[in-house]
Coordinates of C-alpha atoms in Angstrom, one line a residue:
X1 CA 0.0 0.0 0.0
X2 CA 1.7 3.1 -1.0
X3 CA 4.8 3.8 -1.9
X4 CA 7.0 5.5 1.1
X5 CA 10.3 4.7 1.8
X6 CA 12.9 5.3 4.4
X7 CA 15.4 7.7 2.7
X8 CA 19.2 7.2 3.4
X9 CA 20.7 8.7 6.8
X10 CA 21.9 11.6 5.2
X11 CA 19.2 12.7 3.0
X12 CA 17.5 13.3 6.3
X13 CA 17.9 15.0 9.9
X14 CA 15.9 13.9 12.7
X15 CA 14.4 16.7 15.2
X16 CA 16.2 16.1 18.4
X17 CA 13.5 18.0 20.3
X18 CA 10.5 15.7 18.9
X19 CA 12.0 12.3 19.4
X20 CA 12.5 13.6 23.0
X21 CA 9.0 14.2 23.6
X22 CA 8.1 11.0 21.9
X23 CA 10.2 9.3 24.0
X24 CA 9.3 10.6 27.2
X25 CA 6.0 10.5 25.9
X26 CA 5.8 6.9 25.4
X27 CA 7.7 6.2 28.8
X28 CA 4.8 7.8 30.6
X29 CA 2.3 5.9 28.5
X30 CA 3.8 2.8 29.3
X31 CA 4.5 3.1 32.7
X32 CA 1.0 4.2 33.1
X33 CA -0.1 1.0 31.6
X34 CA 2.0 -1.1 33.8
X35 CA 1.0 0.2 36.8
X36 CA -3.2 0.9 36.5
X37 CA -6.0 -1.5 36.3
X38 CA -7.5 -2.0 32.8
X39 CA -9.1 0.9 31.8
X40 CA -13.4 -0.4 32.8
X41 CA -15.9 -0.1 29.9
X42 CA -16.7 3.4 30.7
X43 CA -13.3 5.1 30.3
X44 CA -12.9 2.9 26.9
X45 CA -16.6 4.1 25.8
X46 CA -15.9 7.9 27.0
X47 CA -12.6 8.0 24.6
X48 CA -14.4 6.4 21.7
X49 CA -16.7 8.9 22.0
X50 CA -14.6 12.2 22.6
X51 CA -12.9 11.0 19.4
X52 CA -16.4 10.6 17.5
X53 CA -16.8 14.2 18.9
X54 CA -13.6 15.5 17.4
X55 CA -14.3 14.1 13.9
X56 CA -18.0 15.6 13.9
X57 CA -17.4 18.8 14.8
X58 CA -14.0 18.8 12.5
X59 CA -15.0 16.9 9.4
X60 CA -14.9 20.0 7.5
X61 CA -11.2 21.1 8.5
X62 CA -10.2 17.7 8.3
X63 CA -11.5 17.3 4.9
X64 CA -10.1 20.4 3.9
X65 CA -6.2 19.7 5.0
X66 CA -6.1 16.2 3.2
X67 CA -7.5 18.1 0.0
X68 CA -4.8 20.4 0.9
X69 CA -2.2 17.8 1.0
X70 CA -2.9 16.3 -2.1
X71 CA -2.9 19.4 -4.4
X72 CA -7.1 18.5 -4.4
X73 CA -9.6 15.6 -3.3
X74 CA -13.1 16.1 -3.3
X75 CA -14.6 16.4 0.3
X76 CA -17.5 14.3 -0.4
X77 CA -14.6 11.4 -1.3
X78 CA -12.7 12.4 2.3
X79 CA -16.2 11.7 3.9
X80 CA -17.4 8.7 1.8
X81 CA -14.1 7.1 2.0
X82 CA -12.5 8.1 5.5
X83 CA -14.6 10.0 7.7
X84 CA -17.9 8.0 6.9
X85 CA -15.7 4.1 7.5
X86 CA -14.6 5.8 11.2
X87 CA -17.4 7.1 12.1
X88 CA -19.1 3.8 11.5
X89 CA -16.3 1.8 13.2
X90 CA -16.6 3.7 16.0
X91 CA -20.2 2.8 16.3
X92 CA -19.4 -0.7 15.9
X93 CA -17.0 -1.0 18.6
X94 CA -19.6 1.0 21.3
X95 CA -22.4 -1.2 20.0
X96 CA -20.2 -4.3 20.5
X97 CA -17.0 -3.4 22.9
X98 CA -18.4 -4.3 25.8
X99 CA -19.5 -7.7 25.0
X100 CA -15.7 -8.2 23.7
X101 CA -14.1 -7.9 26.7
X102 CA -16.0 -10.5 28.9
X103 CA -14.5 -13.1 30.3
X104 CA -15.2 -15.9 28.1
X105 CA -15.8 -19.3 29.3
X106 CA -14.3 -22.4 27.8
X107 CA -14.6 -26.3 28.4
X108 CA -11.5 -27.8 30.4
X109 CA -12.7 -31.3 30.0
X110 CA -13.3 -34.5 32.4
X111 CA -9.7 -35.0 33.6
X112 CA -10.0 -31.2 35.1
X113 CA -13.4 -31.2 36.6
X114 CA -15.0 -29.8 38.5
X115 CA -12.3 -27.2 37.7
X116 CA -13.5 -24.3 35.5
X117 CA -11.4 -22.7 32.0
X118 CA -11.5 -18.8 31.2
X119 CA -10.3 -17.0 28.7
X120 CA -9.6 -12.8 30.0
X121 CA -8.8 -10.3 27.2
X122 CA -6.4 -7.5 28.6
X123 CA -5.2 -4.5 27.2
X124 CA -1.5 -5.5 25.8
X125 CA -0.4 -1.8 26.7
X126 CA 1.2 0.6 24.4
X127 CA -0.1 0.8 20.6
X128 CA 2.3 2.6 18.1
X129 CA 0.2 3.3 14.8
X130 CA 2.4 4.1 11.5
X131 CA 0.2 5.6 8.8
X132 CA 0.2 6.3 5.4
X133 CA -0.3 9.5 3.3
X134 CA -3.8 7.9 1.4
X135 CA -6.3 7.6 3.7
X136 CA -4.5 9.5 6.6
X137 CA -7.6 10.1 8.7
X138 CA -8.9 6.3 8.4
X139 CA -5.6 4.8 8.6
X140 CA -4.9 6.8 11.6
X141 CA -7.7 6.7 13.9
X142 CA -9.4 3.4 12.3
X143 CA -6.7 1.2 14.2
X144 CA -6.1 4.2 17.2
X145 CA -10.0 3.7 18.0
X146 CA -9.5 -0.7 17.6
X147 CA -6.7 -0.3 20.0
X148 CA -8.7 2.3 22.5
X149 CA -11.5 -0.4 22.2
X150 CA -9.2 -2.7 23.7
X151 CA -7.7 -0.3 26.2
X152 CA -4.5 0.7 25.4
X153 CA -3.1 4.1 24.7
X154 CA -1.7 4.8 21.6
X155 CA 1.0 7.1 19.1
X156 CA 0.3 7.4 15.7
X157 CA 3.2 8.5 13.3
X158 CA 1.8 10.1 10.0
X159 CA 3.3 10.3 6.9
X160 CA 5.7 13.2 6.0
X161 CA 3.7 13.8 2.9
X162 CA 0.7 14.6 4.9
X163 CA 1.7 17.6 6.6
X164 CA -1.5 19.6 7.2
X165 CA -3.4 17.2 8.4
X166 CA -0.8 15.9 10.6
X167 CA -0.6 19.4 12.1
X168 CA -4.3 20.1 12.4
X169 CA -5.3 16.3 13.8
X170 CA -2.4 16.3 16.6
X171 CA -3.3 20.1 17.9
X172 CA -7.2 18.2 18.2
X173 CA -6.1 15.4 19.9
X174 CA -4.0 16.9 22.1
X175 CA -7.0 19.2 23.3
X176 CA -9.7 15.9 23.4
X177 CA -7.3 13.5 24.7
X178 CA -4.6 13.4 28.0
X179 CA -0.7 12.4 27.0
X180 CA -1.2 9.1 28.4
X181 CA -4.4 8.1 26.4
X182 CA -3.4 8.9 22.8
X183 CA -1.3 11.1 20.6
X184 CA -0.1 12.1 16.9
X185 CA 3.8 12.6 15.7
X186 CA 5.1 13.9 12.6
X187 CA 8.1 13.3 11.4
X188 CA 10.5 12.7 8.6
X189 CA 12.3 9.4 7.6
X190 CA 14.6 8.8 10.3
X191 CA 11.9 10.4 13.3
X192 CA 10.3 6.7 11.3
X193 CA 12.9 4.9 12.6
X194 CA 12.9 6.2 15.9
X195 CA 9.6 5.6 16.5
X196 CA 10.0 2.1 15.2
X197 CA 12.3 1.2 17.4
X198 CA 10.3 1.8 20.7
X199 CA 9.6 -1.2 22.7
X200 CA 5.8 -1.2 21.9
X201 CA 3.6 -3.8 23.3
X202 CA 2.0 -3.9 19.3
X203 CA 3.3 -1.6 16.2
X204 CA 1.1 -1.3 13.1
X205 CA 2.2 -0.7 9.8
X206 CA 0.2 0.2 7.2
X207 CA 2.2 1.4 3.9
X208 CA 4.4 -0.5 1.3
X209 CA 6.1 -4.3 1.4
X210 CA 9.7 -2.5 1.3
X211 CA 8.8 -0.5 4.2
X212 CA 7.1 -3.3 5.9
X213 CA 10.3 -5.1 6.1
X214 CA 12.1 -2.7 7.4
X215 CA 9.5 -2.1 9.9
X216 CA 9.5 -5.2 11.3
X217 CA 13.3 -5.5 11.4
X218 CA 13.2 -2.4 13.3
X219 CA 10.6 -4.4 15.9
X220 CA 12.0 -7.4 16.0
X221 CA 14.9 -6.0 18.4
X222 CA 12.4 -5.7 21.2
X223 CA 10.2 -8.6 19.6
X224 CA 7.7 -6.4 19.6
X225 CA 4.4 -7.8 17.4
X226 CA 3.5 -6.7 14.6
X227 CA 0.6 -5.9 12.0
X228 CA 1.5 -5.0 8.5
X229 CA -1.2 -3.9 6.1
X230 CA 0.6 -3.6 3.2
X231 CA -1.0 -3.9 -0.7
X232 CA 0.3 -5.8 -3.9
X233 CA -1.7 -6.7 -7.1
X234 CA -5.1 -7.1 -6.5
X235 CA -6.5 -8.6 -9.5
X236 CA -9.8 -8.0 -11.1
X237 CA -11.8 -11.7 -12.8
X238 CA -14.4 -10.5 -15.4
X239 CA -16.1 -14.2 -16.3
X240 CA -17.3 -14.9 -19.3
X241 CA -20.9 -14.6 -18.2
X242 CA -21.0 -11.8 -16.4
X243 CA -22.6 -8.4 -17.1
X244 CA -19.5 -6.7 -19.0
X245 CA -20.9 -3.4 -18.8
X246 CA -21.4 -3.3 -15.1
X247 CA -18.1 -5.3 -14.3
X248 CA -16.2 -1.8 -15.9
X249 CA -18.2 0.7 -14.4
X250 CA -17.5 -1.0 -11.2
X251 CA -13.8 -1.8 -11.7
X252 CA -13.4 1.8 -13.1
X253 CA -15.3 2.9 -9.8
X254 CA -12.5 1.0 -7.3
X255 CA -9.1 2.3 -9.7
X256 CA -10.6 6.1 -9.6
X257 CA -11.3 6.6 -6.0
X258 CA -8.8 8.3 -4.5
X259 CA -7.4 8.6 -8.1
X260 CA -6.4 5.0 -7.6
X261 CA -4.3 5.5 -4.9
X262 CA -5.8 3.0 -2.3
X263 CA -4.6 -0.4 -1.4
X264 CA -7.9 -2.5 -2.4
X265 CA -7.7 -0.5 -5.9
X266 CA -8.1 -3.6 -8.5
X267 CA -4.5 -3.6 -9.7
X268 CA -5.1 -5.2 -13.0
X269 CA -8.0 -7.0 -15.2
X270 CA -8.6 -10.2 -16.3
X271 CA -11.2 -10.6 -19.2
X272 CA -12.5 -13.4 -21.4
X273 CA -10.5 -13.2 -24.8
X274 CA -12.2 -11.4 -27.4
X275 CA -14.1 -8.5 -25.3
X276 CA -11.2 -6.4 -24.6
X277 CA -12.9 -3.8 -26.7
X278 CA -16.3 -3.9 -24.9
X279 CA -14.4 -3.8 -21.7
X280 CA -12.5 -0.6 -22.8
X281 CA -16.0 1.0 -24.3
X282 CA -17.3 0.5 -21.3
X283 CA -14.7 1.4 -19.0
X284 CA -14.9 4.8 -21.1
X285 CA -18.3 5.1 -20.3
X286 CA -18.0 4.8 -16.8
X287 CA -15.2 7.6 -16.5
X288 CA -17.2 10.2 -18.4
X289 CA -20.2 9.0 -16.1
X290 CA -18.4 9.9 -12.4
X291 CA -16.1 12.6 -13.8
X292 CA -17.6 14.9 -16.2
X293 CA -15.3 17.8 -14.7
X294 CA -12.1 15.6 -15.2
X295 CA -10.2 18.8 -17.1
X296 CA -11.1 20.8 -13.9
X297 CA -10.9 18.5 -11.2
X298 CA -14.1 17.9 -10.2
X299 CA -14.7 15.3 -7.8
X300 CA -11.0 13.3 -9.0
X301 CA -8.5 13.2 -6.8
X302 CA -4.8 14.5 -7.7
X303 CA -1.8 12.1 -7.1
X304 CA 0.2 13.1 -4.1
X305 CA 3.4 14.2 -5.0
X306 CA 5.5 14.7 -8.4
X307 CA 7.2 12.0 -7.8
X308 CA 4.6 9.7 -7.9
X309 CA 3.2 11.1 -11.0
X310 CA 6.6 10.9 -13.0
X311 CA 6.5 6.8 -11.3
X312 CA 3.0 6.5 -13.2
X313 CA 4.0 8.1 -16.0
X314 CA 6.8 5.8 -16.1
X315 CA 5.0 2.9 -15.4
X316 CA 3.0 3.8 -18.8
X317 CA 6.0 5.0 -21.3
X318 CA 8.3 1.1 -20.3
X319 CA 4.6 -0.7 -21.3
X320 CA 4.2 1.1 -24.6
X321 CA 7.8 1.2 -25.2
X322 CA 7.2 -3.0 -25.3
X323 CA 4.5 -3.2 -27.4
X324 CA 1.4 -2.4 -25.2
X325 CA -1.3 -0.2 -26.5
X326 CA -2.5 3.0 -24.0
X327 CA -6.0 3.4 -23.9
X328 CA -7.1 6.9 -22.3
X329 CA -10.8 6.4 -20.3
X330 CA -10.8 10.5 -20.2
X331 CA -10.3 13.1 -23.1
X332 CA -9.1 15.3 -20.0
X333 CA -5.0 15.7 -20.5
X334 CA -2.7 14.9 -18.1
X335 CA -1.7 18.0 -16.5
X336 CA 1.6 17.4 -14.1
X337 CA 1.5 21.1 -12.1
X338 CA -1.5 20.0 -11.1
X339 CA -1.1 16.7 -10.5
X340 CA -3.9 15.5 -12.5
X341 CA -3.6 12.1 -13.9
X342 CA -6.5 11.1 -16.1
X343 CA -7.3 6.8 -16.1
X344 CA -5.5 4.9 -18.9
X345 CA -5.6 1.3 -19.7
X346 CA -3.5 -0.8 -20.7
X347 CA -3.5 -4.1 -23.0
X348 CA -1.1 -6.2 -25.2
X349 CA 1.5 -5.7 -21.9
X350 CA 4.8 -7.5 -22.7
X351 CA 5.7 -9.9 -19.5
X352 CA 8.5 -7.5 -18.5
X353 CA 6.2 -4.5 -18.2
X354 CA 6.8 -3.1 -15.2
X355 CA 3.0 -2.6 -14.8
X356 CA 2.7 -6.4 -14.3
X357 CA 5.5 -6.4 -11.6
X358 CA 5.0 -3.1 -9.8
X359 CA 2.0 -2.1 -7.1
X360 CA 0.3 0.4 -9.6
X361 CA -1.0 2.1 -6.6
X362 CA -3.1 5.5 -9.1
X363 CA -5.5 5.2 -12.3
X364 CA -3.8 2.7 -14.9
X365 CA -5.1 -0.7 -15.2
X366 CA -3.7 -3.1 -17.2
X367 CA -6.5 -5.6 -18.7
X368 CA -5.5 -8.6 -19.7
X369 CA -7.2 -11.4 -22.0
X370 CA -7.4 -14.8 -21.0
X371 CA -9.0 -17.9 -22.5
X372 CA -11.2 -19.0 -19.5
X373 CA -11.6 -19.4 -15.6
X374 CA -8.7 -21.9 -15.2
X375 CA -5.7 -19.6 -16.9
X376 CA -7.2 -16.6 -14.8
X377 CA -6.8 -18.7 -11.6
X378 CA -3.7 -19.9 -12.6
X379 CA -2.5 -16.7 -13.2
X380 CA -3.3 -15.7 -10.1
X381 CA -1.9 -18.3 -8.2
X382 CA 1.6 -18.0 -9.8
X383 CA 1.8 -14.6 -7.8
X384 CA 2.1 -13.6 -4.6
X385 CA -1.1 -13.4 -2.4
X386 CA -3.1 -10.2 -2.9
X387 CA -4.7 -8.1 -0.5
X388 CA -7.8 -7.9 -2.1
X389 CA -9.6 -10.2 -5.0
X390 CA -12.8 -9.1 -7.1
X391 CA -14.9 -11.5 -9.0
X392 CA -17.0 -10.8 -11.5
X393 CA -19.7 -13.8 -12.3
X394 CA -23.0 -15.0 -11.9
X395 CA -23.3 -18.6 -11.5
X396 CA -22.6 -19.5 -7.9
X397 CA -20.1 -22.3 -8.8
X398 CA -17.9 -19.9 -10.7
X399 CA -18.2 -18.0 -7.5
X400 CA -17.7 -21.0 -5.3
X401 CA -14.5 -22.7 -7.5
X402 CA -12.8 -18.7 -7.5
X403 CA -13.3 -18.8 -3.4
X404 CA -11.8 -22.1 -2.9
X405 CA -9.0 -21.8 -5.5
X406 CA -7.4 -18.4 -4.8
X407 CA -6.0 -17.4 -1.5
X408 CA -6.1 -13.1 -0.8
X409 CA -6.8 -11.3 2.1
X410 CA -10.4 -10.4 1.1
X411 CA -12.7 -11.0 -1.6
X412 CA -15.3 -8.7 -3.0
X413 CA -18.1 -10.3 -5.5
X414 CA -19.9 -8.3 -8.4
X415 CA -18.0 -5.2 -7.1
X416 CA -14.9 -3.9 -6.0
X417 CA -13.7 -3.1 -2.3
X418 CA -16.9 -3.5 -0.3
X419 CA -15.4 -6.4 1.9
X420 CA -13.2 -3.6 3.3
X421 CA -16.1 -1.2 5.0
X422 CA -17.6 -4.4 6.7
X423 CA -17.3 -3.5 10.3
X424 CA -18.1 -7.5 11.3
X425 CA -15.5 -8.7 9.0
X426 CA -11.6 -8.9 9.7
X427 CA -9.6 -6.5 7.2
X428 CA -5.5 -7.7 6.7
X429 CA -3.9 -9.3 4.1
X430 CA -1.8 -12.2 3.4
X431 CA 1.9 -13.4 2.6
X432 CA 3.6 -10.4 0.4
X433 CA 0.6 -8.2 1.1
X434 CA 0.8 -8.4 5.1
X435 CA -0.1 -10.4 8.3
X436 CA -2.5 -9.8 11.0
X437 CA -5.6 -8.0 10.8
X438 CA -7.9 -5.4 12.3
X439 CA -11.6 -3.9 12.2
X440 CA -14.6 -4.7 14.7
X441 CA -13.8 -7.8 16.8
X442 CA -10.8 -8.7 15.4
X443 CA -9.3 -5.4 15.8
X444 CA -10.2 -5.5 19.4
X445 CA -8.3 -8.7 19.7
X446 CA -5.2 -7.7 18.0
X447 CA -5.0 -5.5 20.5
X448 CA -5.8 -7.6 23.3
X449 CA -3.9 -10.3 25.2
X450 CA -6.4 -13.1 25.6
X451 CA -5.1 -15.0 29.0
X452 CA -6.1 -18.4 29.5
X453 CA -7.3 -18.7 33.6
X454 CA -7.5 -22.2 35.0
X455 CA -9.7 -22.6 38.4
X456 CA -9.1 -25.1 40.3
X457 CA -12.3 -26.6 42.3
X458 CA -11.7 -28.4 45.7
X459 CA -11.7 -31.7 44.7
X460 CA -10.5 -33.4 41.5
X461 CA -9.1 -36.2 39.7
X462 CA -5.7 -34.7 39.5
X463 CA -4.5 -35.8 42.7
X464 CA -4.9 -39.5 41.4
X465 CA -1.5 -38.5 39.4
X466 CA 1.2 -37.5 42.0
X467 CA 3.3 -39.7 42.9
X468 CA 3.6 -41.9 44.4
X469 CA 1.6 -43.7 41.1
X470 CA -0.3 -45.9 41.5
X471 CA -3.5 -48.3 40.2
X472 CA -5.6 -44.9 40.2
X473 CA -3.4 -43.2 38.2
X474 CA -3.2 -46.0 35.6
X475 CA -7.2 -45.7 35.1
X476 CA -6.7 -42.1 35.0
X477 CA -3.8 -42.1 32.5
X478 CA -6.4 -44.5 30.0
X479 CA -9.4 -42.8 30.4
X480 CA -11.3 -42.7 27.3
X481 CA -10.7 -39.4 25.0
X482 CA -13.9 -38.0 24.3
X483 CA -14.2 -35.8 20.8

């Protein structure tokens, strides 16, 4: 998911002043967690909702610094695609957080009777959230809020690309939250590594494979755990039955959103041989559909930096340079002082393209033809494990032979990244495209420490087995196993 990087030592200085107050920051957050009782239901509840407070009454300036950040985004895509999510996930966990942290009971079998098994989730203590410039207000305070849930306190590092709203969300945190509960650090490249690098009882990663690694071999010093929400190739299956026209407006849909830059984007397309051009028509017809202002804006999202547009642009030239043919969804030019990077597929892609290797991560999308369900599949397979896969079909053993026959970390059917607003359903990926996984309950136990309790009743069968043995403990040592 994105494409940040840590830049070499000397390409970057660290602000002595602001690891310092992270640092004695997170000493105070941790020694506060090592020495209080779990935080009850109603301290977890009262935090979920200050931050539901601060988001409501600051959507607007929120909105406005991420547009600000990325040259331009629409607010109505900040709310439908960031503020709207949190806002839900937050009800979520006060509809449901309560019942998570129960202690749960749990057979100990007839050897241990009349003994009694628990299961206790506990807060695991300090959370250290890394975020990426995309989705900087979901990415932030979509795991901060799974993490309050479960009662920890938390630091969230933003991306150095996302200055404004870093500014603007730490200034209203630290005036709706206390140090110890929960608060936001900017920083460049090596402030990253700083922060990486703190004995955290959990760090969370969400950002590139490249970075990823280097994230977790910053951790692994104080074997601290770790998430990592990375992206990869997501691949788009068109079947041969299914409703072309409505399989392009929705992939078209998923790739423009955020101008494309969003890990669950479909990466790349796989459609029956011979409908390439009724793919492409309606692909076309989609893009003039959602962005009839294109040329101006509109309601399209610029790409974030230069850099990343020259990457994309790139990423284009090396496929048509090998034989691939461009087709522009959008009679809007590409415009690079503003950023503005029209859709473009792509088709006839050589195997070295680097559009079939890279993480596209904005608007191109490759489509590829293939003869039927089998060569998509095995196409698929032959490729590292994607965060997201989409499906395009109506007969439910398509559907069923797809879902046992491909491995990602989520699966949308007849659309495009719907799986991923599910606040009952785990989001995470798998292999190259991360490990562990958040949202709802799941995020809750990420976060949590679920401690197995074992209470002992007065009498038992366990004294049958200390020595010294016996006849007794011979029965008890063959005692049927029950299933």
């Amino acid at each position: 998911m994105g494409y940040d990087t840590f830049p070499s030592q000397s390409d970057v200085g660290e602000s002595g002043s602001q690891a310092a107050a992270l640092a004695r920051i997170f000493d105070e957050q941790r020694a506060r967690s090592r020495s209080a009782a779990p935080a009850p239901w109603a301290l977890r509840s009262d935090r979920l909702r200050r931050l539901r407070r601060l988001i409501l009454e600051q959507r607007g300036a929120l909105a406005q610094a991420i547009s600000g950040d990325f040259g331009h985004r629409s607010r109505h895509e900040t709310e439908l695609l960031e503020i709207n999510p949190l806002l839900d996930g937050i009800a979520h966990s006060l509809r449901h957080g309560q019942d998570w942290m129960r202690m749960q009971r749990r057979r100990p079998g007839p050897k241990f009777w009349p003994g009694a098994a628990r299961l206790l989730p506990q807060p695991l203590g300090v959370v250290g959230v890394i975020v990426p410039w995309n989705y900087p207000l979901l990415l932030s305070l979509g795991p901060a809020q799974c993490a309050l849930t479960a009662g920890n306190t938390v630091l969230i590092k933003v991306s150095d690309l996302s200055p404004r709203f870093g500014a603007l969300l730490s200034r209203l945190l630290e005036q709706a939250f206390d140090t110890h509960e929960l608060r936001l650090f900017n920083g460049d490249a090596d402030f990253s590594r700083h922060f990486c690098r703190l004995p955290f009882d959990h760090l969370l990663f969400t950002g590139s494979p490249a970075v990823g690694r280097q994230v977790m071999r910053a951790a692994s010093d104080n074997l601290t755990p770790v998430t990592l929400e990375l992206g990869g190739k997501s691949p788009a299956i068109v079947d041969a039955d299914a409703d072309l026209e409505a399989a392009a407006r929705r992939i078209v849909i998923g790739k423009t959103f955020n101008a494309g830059q969003t890990c669950v984007a479909p990466d790349y397309a796989l459609v029956p041989r011979g409908r390439l051009d009724a793919f492409i028509g309606g692909a076309r017809r989609a893009v003039e559909r959602f962005y009839p202002a294109l040329a101006r804006g509109g309601d399209y999202t610029s790409i974030i930096s230069a850099h990343h547009f020259s990457r994309l642009q790139r990423l284009v030239d090396d496929a048509v340079a090998r034989g691939a043919c461009a087709w522009p969804l959008s009679k809007a030019p590409h415009d690079a002082v503003r950023r503005l990077f029209p859709p473009i597929a792509l088709s006839g892609l050589a195997p070295e393209a680097a559009a079939l290797h890279e993480e596209i991560f904005g608007p191109v999308l490759p489509v590829l033809e293939v003869g039927d369900l089998d060569e998509a599949i095995a196409w698929i397979n032959a490729r590292p494990r994607p965060l997201a896969l989409y499906l395009f079909a109506r007969r439910q053993a398509t559907i069923d032979r797809v879902l046992a026959h491909t491995v990602s970390g989520g699966v949308t059917v007849n659309d495009t990244f719907l799986h991923a607003g599910v606040d009952s359903l785990p989001f995470g990926g798998i292999g190259e495209s991360g490990m562990g996984a958040y949202h709802g309950e799941e995020g809750f136990h990420t976060f949590s420490h679920a401690k197995p309790v074992f209470l002992r009743g007065r009498i038992g069968l366990l004294p049958w087995l200390y020595p010294p043995f016996g006849a007794r403990a011979e029965r008890l040592l063959r005692m049927p196993r029950h299933e």
